[in-house]
Coordinates of C-alpha atoms and ligand atoms in Angstrom, one line a residue:
M1 CA -8.7 23.0 -14.7
Q2 CA -7.6 26.1 -16.5
L3 CA -8.6 26.8 -20.2
Y4 CA -5.2 26.4 -21.4
E5 CA -4.9 22.8 -20.2
L6 CA -7.9 21.4 -22.0
T7 CA -7.8 19.0 -24.8
I8 CA -9.5 19.8 -28.3
H9 CA -12.5 17.8 -27.3
E10 CA -12.8 19.3 -23.8
L11 CA -12.6 22.8 -25.3
H12 CA -14.9 22.1 -28.1
A13 CA -17.7 21.0 -25.5
K14 CA -17.4 24.3 -23.7
L15 CA -17.3 26.4 -26.8
K16 CA -20.3 24.6 -28.1
T17 CA -22.5 25.4 -25.1
G18 CA -21.3 28.9 -25.0
E19 CA -19.7 28.3 -21.5
V20 CA -16.5 29.7 -22.9
S21 CA -15.6 31.8 -26.0
S22 CA -12.7 31.3 -28.2
V23 CA -11.5 34.8 -27.4
E24 CA -11.4 33.7 -23.6
A25 CA -9.7 30.4 -24.3
T26 CA -7.0 32.2 -26.6
R27 CA -6.3 34.8 -24.0
S28 CA -5.8 31.9 -21.5
I29 CA -3.3 30.3 -23.8
L30 CA -1.5 33.7 -24.5
D31 CA -1.2 34.5 -20.9
R32 CA 0.1 30.9 -20.2
I33 CA 2.8 31.7 -22.9
D34 CA 3.6 34.8 -21.2
A35 CA 4.1 33.0 -18.0
V36 CA 6.2 29.9 -19.1
E37 CA 7.9 30.9 -22.4
D38 CA 11.0 32.1 -20.9
K39 CA 11.7 28.8 -19.2
V40 CA 10.7 26.6 -22.3
H41 CA 11.4 28.8 -25.4
A42 CA 9.0 26.6 -27.6
F43 CA 8.2 29.4 -30.0
I44 CA 10.2 31.1 -32.8
T45 CA 7.3 33.6 -33.5
I46 CA 4.2 34.2 -31.5
T47 CA 1.3 35.8 -33.3
P48 CA -1.0 37.4 -30.5
E49 CA -2.7 39.8 -32.7
E50 CA -3.6 37.2 -35.5
A51 CA -4.7 34.8 -32.7
M52 CA -7.2 37.5 -31.2
Q53 CA -8.5 38.2 -34.6
N54 CA -8.9 34.4 -35.5
A55 CA -10.6 34.0 -32.1
A56 CA -13.1 36.7 -32.7
A57 CA -14.0 35.3 -36.1
A58 CA -14.3 31.8 -34.6
D59 CA -16.8 33.2 -32.0
K60 CA -18.8 34.7 -34.8
R61 CA -19.0 31.4 -36.6
I62 CA -20.1 29.7 -33.4
A63 CA -22.8 32.3 -32.7
A64 CA -23.9 31.7 -36.4
G65 CA -24.2 27.7 -35.7
E66 CA -21.3 27.1 -38.2
M67 CA -19.2 25.3 -35.9
D68 CA -16.8 22.4 -36.3
I69 CA -14.7 20.4 -33.8
L70 CA -11.7 22.7 -34.5
T71 CA -13.5 25.9 -34.8
G72 CA -12.0 28.3 -32.2
I73 CA -9.2 25.9 -31.0
P74 CA -5.8 27.6 -30.3
V75 CA -3.0 25.8 -32.5
A76 CA 0.6 26.2 -32.9
L77 CA 2.6 24.9 -35.8
K78 CA 6.2 23.8 -36.3
D79 CA 8.0 26.6 -38.2
I80 CA 8.4 24.3 -41.2
F81 CA 4.8 24.9 -42.4
L82 CA 4.3 28.0 -44.7
T83 CA 1.9 30.4 -43.4
S84 CA 0.7 33.1 -45.5
G85 CA 2.0 36.6 -44.4
I86 CA 3.6 35.2 -41.2
R87 CA 7.4 34.5 -41.1
T88 CA 8.4 31.0 -41.7
T89 CA 12.1 30.0 -41.0
S90 CA 12.5 26.3 -40.7
A91 CA 14.8 27.5 -37.8
S92 CA 17.5 28.6 -40.2
R93 CA 19.2 32.0 -40.6
I94 CA 19.0 31.5 -44.3
L95 CA 15.0 31.9 -44.0
G96 CA 15.2 34.2 -41.1
N97 CA 13.4 37.0 -42.9
F98 CA 11.2 34.8 -45.1
I99 CA 7.4 35.7 -45.2
P100 CA 5.6 33.1 -47.5
P101 CA 2.9 34.2 -49.8
Y102 CA 0.7 31.2 -49.4
D103 CA -0.4 28.5 -46.8
A104 CA 0.7 25.0 -46.8
T105 CA -2.3 22.6 -47.6
V106 CA -2.5 21.5 -44.1
V107 CA -2.6 25.0 -42.7
A108 CA -5.2 26.0 -45.2
K109 CA -7.4 23.0 -44.2
L110 CA -7.0 23.9 -40.5
R111 CA -7.9 27.5 -41.2
E112 CA -11.0 26.5 -43.1
R113 CA -12.1 24.8 -40.0
G114 CA -11.6 28.0 -38.1
I115 CA -8.7 27.5 -35.9
V116 CA -6.9 30.1 -34.1
L117 CA -3.1 30.5 -34.9
I118 CA -1.1 31.1 -31.8
G119 CA 2.3 31.0 -33.4
K120 CA 5.2 29.2 -35.0
L121 CA 7.3 26.5 -32.9
N122 CA 11.0 25.9 -32.7
Q123 CA 12.6 22.8 -34.3
D124 CA 16.0 21.7 -35.5
E125 CA 17.3 23.7 -38.4
F126 CA 15.5 22.3 -41.5
A127 CA 14.3 19.5 -39.2
M128 CA 17.8 18.0 -39.1
G129 CA 18.4 16.8 -35.6
S130 CA 17.0 15.0 -32.6
S131 CA 17.2 17.6 -29.8
T132 CA 16.1 21.1 -31.2
E133 CA 19.6 22.2 -30.3
S134 CA 20.5 23.0 -34.0
S135 CA 18.0 25.9 -34.4
Y136 CA 19.5 29.2 -35.2
F137 CA 16.8 30.7 -32.7
G138 CA 18.3 28.9 -29.6
V139 CA 17.6 25.7 -27.6
T140 CA 14.1 24.6 -26.5
R141 CA 14.1 23.1 -23.0
N142 CA 12.1 20.0 -21.8
P143 CA 9.1 21.2 -19.7
W144 CA 9.6 18.1 -17.4
N145 CA 13.3 19.1 -16.6
A146 CA 14.8 22.1 -18.1
D147 CA 18.3 20.6 -18.2
H148 CA 17.2 18.1 -20.7
I149 CA 16.4 18.2 -24.4
P150 CA 12.7 18.2 -25.5
G151 CA 13.6 15.8 -28.5
G152 CA 13.7 16.8 -32.1
S153 CA 13.3 17.9 -34.5
S154 CA 9.8 19.0 -33.6
G155 CA 10.9 19.7 -30.0
G156 CA 9.0 23.1 -29.9
S157 CA 5.8 21.3 -30.8
A158 CA 6.1 18.7 -28.2
A159 CA 7.4 21.1 -25.4
C160 CA 4.5 23.4 -26.3
I161 CA 2.0 20.7 -25.7
A162 CA 3.7 19.6 -22.4
A163 CA 4.0 23.1 -21.1
R164 CA 0.3 23.7 -22.2
Q165 CA 1.1 26.7 -24.4
A166 CA -1.3 25.6 -27.2
T167 CA -4.2 23.3 -27.3
T168 CA -2.8 21.2 -30.2
T169 CA 0.2 21.2 -32.7
L170 CA 1.5 19.8 -35.9
G171 CA 5.0 18.5 -36.5
T172 CA 6.8 16.6 -39.2
D173 CA 8.5 13.4 -39.1
T174 CA 11.4 12.3 -41.5
G175 CA 13.2 9.8 -39.2
G176 CA 11.3 10.2 -35.8
S177 CA 10.8 13.9 -35.5
I178 CA 7.2 13.5 -34.3
R179 CA 7.4 10.3 -32.3
Q180 CA 10.7 11.1 -30.5
P181 CA 9.8 14.5 -29.2
A182 CA 6.3 13.4 -28.2
A183 CA 7.9 10.5 -26.2
H184 CA 10.4 12.7 -24.5
C185 CA 7.7 15.4 -23.5
G186 CA 5.0 12.8 -22.6
C187 CA 2.8 13.7 -25.6
V188 CA 0.8 11.6 -28.2
G189 CA 2.6 11.8 -31.6
L190 CA 1.4 10.2 -35.0
K191 CA 3.5 9.8 -38.1
P192 CA 1.1 8.9 -40.7
T193 CA 1.8 6.6 -43.7
Y194 CA 3.8 8.1 -46.6
G195 CA 1.1 9.6 -48.9
R196 CA -1.6 10.0 -46.2
V197 CA -1.1 13.9 -45.6
S198 CA -0.1 16.5 -48.2
R199 CA 3.4 18.0 -48.0
Y200 CA 2.5 21.0 -50.2
G201 CA 3.9 24.0 -48.6
V202 CA 5.9 22.1 -46.0
I203 CA 9.6 23.1 -46.3
A204 CA 11.3 19.8 -47.6
Y205 CA 13.9 18.0 -45.9
A206 CA 14.1 14.5 -47.4
S207 CA 11.1 14.2 -49.8
S208 CA 10.9 10.4 -49.8
L209 CA 10.5 10.2 -46.0
D210 CA 8.9 13.5 -44.9
Q211 CA 5.3 13.3 -43.4
V212 CA 3.2 15.8 -41.5
G213 CA 1.4 14.6 -38.3
P214 CA -0.2 15.8 -34.9
I215 CA 1.5 16.2 -31.5
T216 CA -1.4 16.2 -29.1
R217 CA -2.5 15.8 -25.3
D218 CA -4.3 12.7 -25.9
V219 CA -5.2 10.1 -28.4
T220 CA -8.8 11.4 -29.2
D221 CA -7.1 14.8 -30.1
C222 CA -4.8 12.9 -32.3
A223 CA -7.5 11.3 -34.1
I224 CA -9.4 14.5 -34.8
M225 CA -6.1 16.3 -36.0
L226 CA -5.3 13.5 -38.5
G227 CA -8.8 13.5 -39.8
A228 CA -8.5 17.2 -40.4
I229 CA -5.2 16.9 -42.3
A230 CA -5.3 13.8 -44.2
G231 CA -6.4 13.2 -47.7
H232 CA -5.5 13.7 -51.3
D233 CA -4.1 17.1 -52.6
P234 CA -3.8 17.7 -56.3
K235 CA -0.8 20.0 -55.3
D236 CA 1.2 17.0 -54.0
S237 CA 1.5 14.1 -56.4
T238 CA 2.7 11.9 -53.5
S239 CA -0.5 12.3 -51.5
V240 CA -2.8 9.2 -52.0
E241 CA -6.4 9.1 -53.3
L242 CA -7.8 7.1 -50.5
P243 CA -11.0 8.0 -48.5
V244 CA -10.2 9.6 -45.0
P245 CA -12.1 7.6 -42.3
D246 CA -13.5 9.5 -39.3
Y247 CA -10.7 8.2 -37.0
T248 CA -12.8 9.1 -33.9
Q249 CA -15.5 6.6 -34.7
T250 CA -13.3 3.5 -34.3
L251 CA -11.3 4.6 -31.2
A252 CA -13.4 2.7 -28.7
N253 CA -13.4 -0.7 -30.6
G254 CA -10.7 -2.3 -28.3
V255 CA -7.8 -4.6 -29.0
K256 CA -9.3 -8.0 -28.3
G257 CA -8.0 -10.5 -30.5
L258 CA -5.4 -8.2 -32.1
R259 CA -2.1 -9.7 -32.8
I260 CA 0.8 -7.5 -31.7
G261 CA 4.4 -8.2 -32.9
L262 CA 7.4 -7.7 -30.6
P263 CA 10.5 -7.4 -32.8
R264 CA 13.6 -9.2 -31.4
E265 CA 15.9 -6.6 -32.8
Y266 CA 14.4 -3.7 -30.8
F267 CA 14.6 -5.4 -27.3
I268 CA 18.5 -5.3 -27.1
E269 CA 21.3 -4.8 -24.6
G270 CA 21.6 -1.0 -24.8
L271 CA 18.0 -0.4 -23.9
D272 CA 17.7 1.5 -20.7
P273 CA 16.1 -0.7 -17.9
E274 CA 13.6 1.8 -17.1
V275 CA 12.4 2.0 -20.7
K276 CA 12.5 -1.8 -20.7
K277 CA 10.3 -1.9 -17.6
A278 CA 7.8 0.5 -19.1
M279 CA 7.6 -1.8 -22.2
D280 CA 6.9 -4.9 -20.0
E281 CA 4.1 -3.1 -18.1
A282 CA 2.6 -2.0 -21.5
I283 CA 2.6 -5.6 -22.7
A284 CA 0.9 -6.8 -19.5
T285 CA -1.7 -4.0 -20.0
Y286 CA -2.4 -5.1 -23.5
K287 CA -2.5 -8.8 -22.6
G288 CA -5.0 -8.0 -19.9
L289 CA -7.2 -6.3 -22.6
G290 CA -7.1 -9.4 -24.8
A291 CA -4.4 -8.7 -27.3
E292 CA -2.1 -11.5 -28.2
F293 CA 1.8 -11.1 -28.6
V294 CA 4.1 -12.8 -31.1
E295 CA 7.7 -12.5 -31.3
I296 CA 8.8 -11.3 -34.7
S297 CA 12.1 -10.4 -36.4
L298 CA 12.9 -7.3 -38.5
P299 CA 16.3 -8.6 -39.5
H300 CA 17.8 -5.6 -41.3
T301 CA 17.1 -3.3 -38.4
D302 CA 20.9 -2.8 -37.8
Y303 CA 21.3 -1.2 -41.3
A304 CA 18.5 1.3 -40.8
V305 CA 20.5 4.3 -39.4
A306 CA 23.3 4.0 -42.0
T307 CA 20.6 3.7 -44.9
Y308 CA 18.7 6.7 -43.5
Y309 CA 21.7 9.0 -43.3
L310 CA 22.6 8.3 -46.9
I311 CA 19.2 8.8 -48.3
A312 CA 18.0 11.8 -46.1
T313 CA 21.3 13.6 -46.5
A314 CA 21.3 12.9 -50.4
E315 CA 17.7 14.2 -50.8
A316 CA 18.4 17.1 -48.4
S317 CA 21.5 18.2 -50.4
S318 CA 19.2 18.5 -53.5
N319 CA 16.4 20.2 -51.6
L320 CA 18.6 22.6 -50.1
A321 CA 20.2 23.7 -53.4
R322 CA 17.4 26.4 -53.8
Y323 CA 18.7 28.5 -50.9
D324 CA 21.3 30.4 -52.8
G325 CA 20.5 34.0 -51.8
V326 CA 19.0 35.0 -55.1
R327 CA 15.2 34.8 -54.8
F328 CA 14.5 34.7 -51.1
G329 CA 16.0 34.4 -47.7
Y330 CA 19.5 35.7 -46.3
R331 CA 21.8 37.3 -48.8
N332 CA 25.4 38.4 -47.9
S333 CA 25.6 42.0 -48.9
D334 CA 29.3 42.5 -49.4
A335 CA 29.8 39.8 -52.0
K336 CA 31.9 40.8 -54.9
G337 CA 30.4 38.6 -57.7
L338 CA 27.6 36.0 -58.1
L339 CA 29.8 33.1 -57.1
D340 CA 31.0 34.9 -54.0
M341 CA 27.4 35.8 -53.2
Y342 CA 26.2 32.2 -53.5
M343 CA 29.1 31.0 -51.3
L344 CA 28.9 33.7 -48.6
S345 CA 25.2 33.5 -48.4
R346 CA 25.2 29.7 -47.8
D347 CA 28.1 29.7 -45.7
E348 CA 26.5 32.3 -43.3
G349 CA 23.1 31.2 -43.6
F350 CA 23.3 27.5 -43.0
G351 CA 24.3 26.1 -39.4
A352 CA 27.1 23.4 -38.8
E353 CA 24.7 20.4 -38.8
V354 CA 23.0 21.5 -42.0
K355 CA 26.4 22.0 -43.8
R356 CA 27.6 18.6 -42.5
R357 CA 24.4 16.9 -44.0
I358 CA 24.7 18.8 -47.5
M359 CA 28.3 17.6 -47.7
I360 CA 27.5 14.0 -46.9
G361 CA 24.6 14.0 -49.2
T362 CA 26.5 15.7 -52.1
Y363 CA 29.3 13.2 -51.7
A364 CA 26.9 10.2 -51.7
L365 CA 25.4 11.5 -54.9
S366 CA 28.6 12.3 -56.7
S367 CA 29.7 10.2 -59.8
G368 CA 31.9 7.3 -58.7
Y369 CA 30.2 7.0 -55.3
Y370 CA 26.6 7.0 -56.3
D371 CA 26.6 3.2 -56.9
A372 CA 28.6 2.4 -53.7
Y373 CA 26.4 4.7 -51.2
Y374 CA 23.1 6.0 -52.7
L375 CA 22.0 3.1 -54.9
K376 CA 23.3 0.6 -52.1
A377 CA 21.2 2.5 -49.7
Q378 CA 18.0 2.3 -51.8
K379 CA 18.4 -1.5 -52.0
V380 CA 18.8 -1.9 -48.3
R381 CA 15.8 0.3 -48.0
T382 CA 13.8 -2.2 -50.0
L383 CA 15.1 -5.0 -47.7
I384 CA 13.8 -3.1 -44.6
M385 CA 10.5 -2.5 -46.3
E386 CA 10.2 -6.1 -47.0
D387 CA 11.0 -7.1 -43.3
F388 CA 7.8 -4.9 -42.5
T389 CA 5.6 -6.4 -45.2
R390 CA 6.6 -9.9 -44.0
A391 CA 5.9 -9.0 -40.3
F392 CA 2.6 -7.6 -41.1
G393 CA 1.7 -10.9 -42.8
K394 CA 1.6 -12.2 -39.2
V395 CA 0.5 -9.4 -37.0
D396 CA -1.8 -6.3 -36.9
L397 CA 0.7 -4.0 -34.9
I398 CA 4.2 -3.9 -33.8
L399 CA 5.1 -2.6 -30.2
T400 CA 8.5 -1.1 -29.6
P401 CA 10.1 1.6 -27.4
V402 CA 10.3 5.0 -29.1
T403 CA 13.7 5.5 -28.0
P404 CA 16.6 3.7 -26.2
T405 CA 16.6 6.1 -23.4
P406 CA 14.5 9.0 -21.8
A407 CA 15.6 12.5 -23.0
F408 CA 19.3 13.2 -22.6
R409 CA 20.9 16.3 -21.3
I410 CA 21.2 19.6 -23.4
G411 CA 24.8 19.5 -24.8
E412 CA 25.3 15.8 -24.0
K413 CA 25.5 14.7 -27.7
T414 CA 26.2 18.0 -29.6
S415 CA 29.9 17.2 -30.0
D416 CA 29.3 13.5 -31.2
P417 CA 26.9 13.5 -34.2
L418 CA 27.1 9.8 -34.6
Q419 CA 25.7 9.3 -30.9
M420 CA 23.1 11.7 -31.9
Y421 CA 22.2 9.9 -35.1
L422 CA 22.1 6.4 -33.3
S423 CA 19.5 7.5 -30.8
D424 CA 16.9 7.4 -33.6
I425 CA 17.3 3.7 -34.3
F426 CA 13.8 2.7 -33.3
T427 CA 12.0 5.4 -35.2
I428 CA 13.9 5.6 -38.5
P429 CA 12.8 2.1 -40.0
V430 CA 9.1 3.2 -39.9
N431 CA 10.1 6.1 -42.4
L432 CA 12.3 4.0 -44.5
A433 CA 9.3 1.5 -44.8
G434 CA 6.9 4.3 -45.5
T435 CA 4.4 3.0 -43.0
C436 CA 2.7 4.6 -39.9
G437 CA 3.8 4.9 -36.3
M438 CA 2.7 6.4 -33.0
S439 CA 4.2 7.4 -29.7
I440 CA 1.9 7.3 -26.6
P441 CA 3.0 8.1 -22.8
A442 CA 3.9 4.9 -21.2
G443 CA 5.8 5.8 -18.1
F444 CA 8.3 7.9 -16.3
S445 CA 12.0 7.4 -15.4
S446 CA 13.1 7.6 -11.7
E447 CA 14.2 11.2 -12.7
G448 CA 10.8 12.1 -13.6
L449 CA 11.2 12.1 -17.5
P450 CA 8.6 10.7 -19.7
I451 CA 8.9 7.3 -21.5
G452 CA 7.1 6.7 -24.8
L453 CA 5.7 3.5 -26.3
Q454 CA 5.8 3.1 -30.1
L455 CA 3.1 1.3 -32.0
I456 CA 3.8 0.6 -35.7
G457 CA 0.8 0.0 -38.0
S458 CA 0.6 -1.5 -41.6
P459 CA 0.6 1.1 -44.5
F460 CA -2.7 3.2 -44.2
G461 CA -3.4 1.2 -40.9
E462 CA -4.0 4.5 -38.9
E463 CA -7.4 3.4 -37.5
T464 CA -6.0 0.1 -35.8
L465 CA -3.0 2.3 -34.6
L466 CA -5.3 4.9 -33.0
R467 CA -7.7 2.2 -31.6
A468 CA -4.9 0.4 -29.9
A469 CA -3.5 3.6 -28.7
Y470 CA -6.8 4.7 -27.2
A471 CA -7.3 1.2 -25.5
F472 CA -3.9 1.9 -23.7
E473 CA -4.8 5.4 -22.9
Q474 CA -8.1 4.5 -21.3
N475 CA -6.4 1.9 -19.0
T476 CA -3.5 3.9 -17.9
L477 CA -3.0 7.3 -16.3
W478 CA 0.4 8.5 -17.9
H479 CA -1.2 11.1 -20.0
K480 CA -2.9 12.7 -17.1
R481 CA 0.4 13.6 -15.4
K482 CA 1.5 17.2 -15.9
A483 CA 4.9 18.8 -16.1
K484 CA 5.3 21.1 -13.1
I485 CA 6.2 24.3 -14.9
Ligands
LIG1 N1 16.7 12.9 -36.1 C1 16.5 12.6 -37.4 C2 17.4 13.4 -38.4 O1 18.3 14.2 -37.8 C3 15.2 12.8 -37.9 C4 14.7 14.2 -37.9 C5 13.3 14.1 -38.5 O2 12.5 13.3 -38.5 N2 13.2 15.3 -39.1 O3 17.5 13.6 -39.5

């Protein structure tokens, strides 16, 4: 095995004994990026100098015996996380020259532990999309098949793990942006419960839905990363004051006696037969491990996509009002007056999908339409939340596909936004309900594209989620397959 292929826990074991230095591991990752980045385009910014400095500092720390599980580990981050002194764009032209003066809380937490920052990863512009095709910085390709999308919006994060260009990554998930790309690239991805992780310094898309989470090579790495980023942050009032368990401690507790719900509304007609087959096999695996299955209903599932696209766009229209060319970001330099400057800067700075969403959101919030759209959507959101509360009265976990089909082709849905929006049908309800969900590798299509299994946990039930994911991983080999790139 090459150093760039190792998981966090495997590399940590080698760093600890001194068999390998962080400088060597980092060099291996940077060489790997050089070798494959042309084919994948996972990165917006690569930071080799910063990385080598971080690695040398980590090696000093290791030599001094001040090591932690993340010390010396090469990490790449979605370009939505503010990184002090390193350009952060959210894949938009409007932030194309923005260099933040501070780190997001999750970045600061990782840096304190001594990680090595490799670079910033591609995504859909402002995290609006399911395919990483809306980035101002170009399309990221799926390492399993370059004609296909890697998923989105955290497509760079998932592609970079599948192409082995970083040991681990972080993404964000507003309607599926961690779980869907993880599924399409054969990685592990976890969207924590709303409030579990601080969003301070994370460029906001839809503030009542956004959460930060890991995209990793395996479940153990996912547990390590969640433990590192979770917890209350005085700088984010939506983060919750609950203790952070050591998620790695309970991984091996098994699933015997666990009750898993299968929601009728997720096993529907349009489900790709190969995805359905992977789900059936996963259910059989879990049964063999002693889990019990119960059919459940989440009756308001049909309304989730419409509800999401009203709430998310309304919040986005408000969050994106700050990009006006005045204090930071792109500014049109030929404008004749203030209004002209605002209009031209925003017109030239935002891409088509972002503009579409600002317009939908502004419309939904405007007087006369607010009650009919936004308020109504909030009420339906409550019904969707109640569906989950009722379900978790009966079961410990819910099992579903992550997506109705494996990764679609690049360009397949760009001219039909509604088709793109509908592809998130299985991930969006989890964000509306505010609970946690995870994607784990569960098979491959006949074309060789990965298929993901979604596990949904009750609020703050990440330990159960990870434990069930680990049991599956220990009894399957899907996570061991590697994209040939
Ligand atoms: N695809 C969904 C959207 O476009 C979700 C994106 C996300 O989770 N950031 O809004």
